[in-house]
Amino acid sequence: MSTDADSAARERQQHLQRELLRRARAGTARRVTAEPTAGAGGPVPKDTGHASGSGPQDGSIPLSRAQRRMWLMERLGGAGDSYHVPFATRVRGPFDVAAFTGALTSLVARHGILRTRYTERAGEPCQEVLPAPRTVPVPVVDTDATHAPGLLRRESARPFDLTAGEAVRALVLRHGPQDHTLLLTFHHIAVDGGSLETVAGELAVLYTAATDGTGRHTLAAPPRYADHARREHDALPGHAAELDRWSDLLADAAPPRLPRPAAAAPTTAHRPAAVRTVPLAPTVPDALRALGADRNATLFAVSLTAAFAALHRLTGDDDLIIGVAGTHRSGTAMRGLVGLCVNTLPVRVDVSGAPTFVQLLDRVRAALLEAQSHRHIPFDLVLERLGAGARGADGTALVRVTSDVLGEPTVLRLPGTSAEYVDVPTDGAKFTLSYGLGLGDAAQPVALVQYDANALDDTVAETAVRDYAALLHAVAADPELALAQLPLTDPNHDAEPDHDAEPDRGDGPDGGEADGDDPDGDGHPAARALRAHPQVADATVVRPAQGPPVAYAVLHDSVGPSGHELLGLLRRSLAAESVPATVTLLDAFPRAAAGPLDHGRLPGSSTPSAPSGPRAEAVTATFAAVLGVLPSPDDDFFALGGHSLKAVQLAERLRTDLGLPLTGLDVLQARTPRALTALLDERAARQNAAKAASRPAPRSREIRPGTVLVTGATGGVGAFVVRELAAQGRPVLALARPESAHLIAGEGVDVIEGDLSDLAGLRDAVAHADAIVHSACTFTRHDVDLAAMETMVDAWRRGPFVFVSSVDAYGHPDTDRVAEEAPPHGPVSPYGRAKLDCEALLLRAAGTEGRGGASAVRSPIVWGAHDRLREQLRWGAIGTLYQSAREGRPIELPRPGAAGHPWYGVAWVHAAALARAVTESLDRPVHGVANASSGHVSWRDLALDLTELLDTRADLRESDDVPRDLDHRWHYDAARLARPLRARPGEDRRTVLAEMIGGMTPGTA
């Protein structure tokens, strides 16, 4: 993809993306919806997401506002596993894996939200319900209980691909014959707490039906989340008056001013979660319930009042906001609904006037009732209405503190077994500080706080939870106490807040500082904050005669944070008026002979000029395009009307136009065109330095003609291609990610670090090569694959180009034998469509402007002794078959002749043979499409091979039903590359499968 910023290039690129998206959707719309299997649960209603006679007819459904928030969090970047929902239960007693697999498959068939993919249309997110899968895989891993927490944690942290319809994953840990831990990991975009109760209840019913021999259940057809999303979407225009009311209530609100950490937080998007707990007396919950009953309030309202009292003590603020979770679930129509139906409710309370606890309880109850009366108004709409007012002066979110009562956790109770809840913590904190009253263990209630360890010190969190616990104990005994009379647990903790911990307001330093008489220079809040950083030796701030202040810093060492990183730290920790325009790093401060700082010798001490250059121009133009207003260098993103979706859109445009990594979270943190330009300049410099460091020596272009660039060089295919080229004595330039570059360095192989998202790096790598083998692929990010191919083709100016494509590009041919270069026949998967589009880009360009011949080598499943290929065998296209063979479960196979087709099976190719075919295409380009197949194997023969090699016994059952994942019946002709594909000793099917299985880690084969 071209990195030129001219409008014509962007227009061409956007047109191409729109056309590819249209074609992909057209293929999806033509897909025939498969009938869900009855499985363990008997007949299952088919949930396609459509209400009869209403809604879009092309498969797209609007997102609910709660889903939209989750989608934005994923797109902004940095969310990690914060929005993963692990649901784990230790089950002791007889457990049937096959029955559980059938129950889970039936559950996914019942609830379309568990098989929904998320896409965009005209810049707006939407969802599409996919056909029910034939089987939901349930991997089983043998491990002792001591290793279980690590395995559960790693599995729950694995990222989801929301574009592929992945919303739930399963894992079973087998500790013994009658001792298992079952883990279901959901993405929060598909479930909430109420959903887990439904999931647990239905799974128990479906599992019982699978094990009692009846195969039938009495579950009613569930409500469809797609209908809820449509109803909410259609009702939004009627909420204008209530939205005005909400906005008025919050118009002048500010986020709670929590104490800042003593040490500077690392510059990272990750928000590590930490928890502190304090045990409560067992009598406290009942006493709090009695207090609530006397005041016509719930236990939740009482605990929320204690949180307000604790937050008042922590911050010293009287006007406070705490967020609570609301729900859209109401009435029998939503009973049994699986989906995300939560809404954040901001509860705003005035704590002034030294009220007693019961007086504060009355205020909190009234505010909570007001918030709950508007629970159907999506909070993100309120934030959009408030604009910049929805954040503090430093960009802090309005709701950064929450409160909740945590009851007994949901567990999966299966017949004939005992169930024990298993806690699987996630690493990410959703909010800065969350108060909780934990009632999961009736004999030992606890007060707890969860907090963002980057934003709060452990000591502050420990004080906060102890104060909260002390408040709960005190009001349980005497609720008439005034807030000022409530006890403290820490005798060194003053009743008044630590004002040094409050955000600076830009009006000079706090009293008691030796340099407090100088509002600028060493005493400026920014200078003090910089000097508090452990890697900063000294700092000062200069206020020019005109323009904003500028800061200078000297590091202890030559390796440390950049000026932009320090500026980002200041933006997150200081009031907006205290943030300098820039932070410039110096080796040392210039000083006069007597020792004081010589301001006249500081570089750039005059008013900072507006950023210039192509990146600055692109930032300004993109701000204007997304926000509709031409910004000045220091205009604030939020003040210009920015919000999360616009941050995502702005980042994606700049990432595409400039070929530099950028996320929506970067935009939210940088906030101004000047700061964002500085960030992009810095990343461009790092990218160029990395490329220079890994670039082959200049002599290689003269001494080593014929250099072949290989992308995906550490992957299963690319590694064999590199090995084949090296064996032929050809010089290789291998593109690899930095963390795996060491795996391929060797004689005749130069390594250049990068990946498909680094478009500038791709362009540079192509420019250094005389031939190209493109074998890299993201598998799920088809937009990235297309952008990478366009960039490479645009930079290609000499020699042959071989693209390792896939037989998925043929789609579902209407004949059982597929000729090379046969046209595609729908439905074509998104993966296959992306391959087709990449092939078209390549073949159209071949032979023009000095380019050589082009070959698209379409491969089926690739087998070979490589860890990536082993993983694909275990979890890829035939993963369900492999896992069933491994565990000795019954395997259902389509009978020859089923659905009118004489054969069912799969084509395969040995990785070494594929590498020979690829290198042959460099010397003798195909000038089109060629298939690369070593042979075809029926599903029955493959199942027998696997069970024998895995030393298991599986019952092979043939039927006239064709499982969706085994509905493959095509033989692919491979005449054009028959010579290099001819099998060599050791390349037969049984031998390569034995090598793959034998090389797997014990216990995972």
Coordinates of C-alpha atoms in Angstrom, one line a residue, residues 690-704 707-709 731-735 748-753 761 764-769:
A690 CA 15.6 -1.0 13.5
K691 CA 15.6 -1.4 9.7
A692 CA 19.1 0.0 9.5
A693 CA 20.4 -2.3 12.2
S694 CA 18.9 -5.4 10.6
R695 CA 19.4 -4.5 6.9
P696 CA 22.0 -6.6 5.0
A697 CA 25.3 -4.9 4.5
P698 CA 25.5 -2.7 1.4
R699 CA 28.0 -5.1 -0.1
S700 CA 25.4 -7.8 -0.3
R701 CA 23.6 -6.1 -3.2
E702 CA 26.9 -6.3 -5.2
I703 CA 28.4 -9.5 -4.0
R704 CA 25.2 -11.5 -3.7
T707 CA 18.8 -12.3 -3.2
V708 CA 15.3 -13.8 -2.5
L709 CA 13.1 -12.1 0.1
P731 CA 21.2 -15.7 -0.9
V732 CA 18.1 -15.2 1.3
L733 CA 16.7 -12.1 3.0
A734 CA 14.3 -13.4 5.6
L735 CA 11.6 -11.2 7.1
G748 CA 23.5 -17.4 3.4
V749 CA 20.6 -16.0 5.3
D750 CA 20.3 -12.3 6.3
V751 CA 17.5 -11.3 8.6
I752 CA 15.4 -8.2 8.4
E753 CA 13.0 -7.6 11.3
G761 CA 9.5 -2.0 6.4
D764 CA 12.1 -1.4 2.1
A765 CA 12.6 -5.2 2.2
V766 CA 11.1 -5.6 -1.3
A767 CA 13.5 -2.9 -2.6
H768 CA 16.5 -5.0 -1.5
A769 CA 15.4 -8.2 -3.2

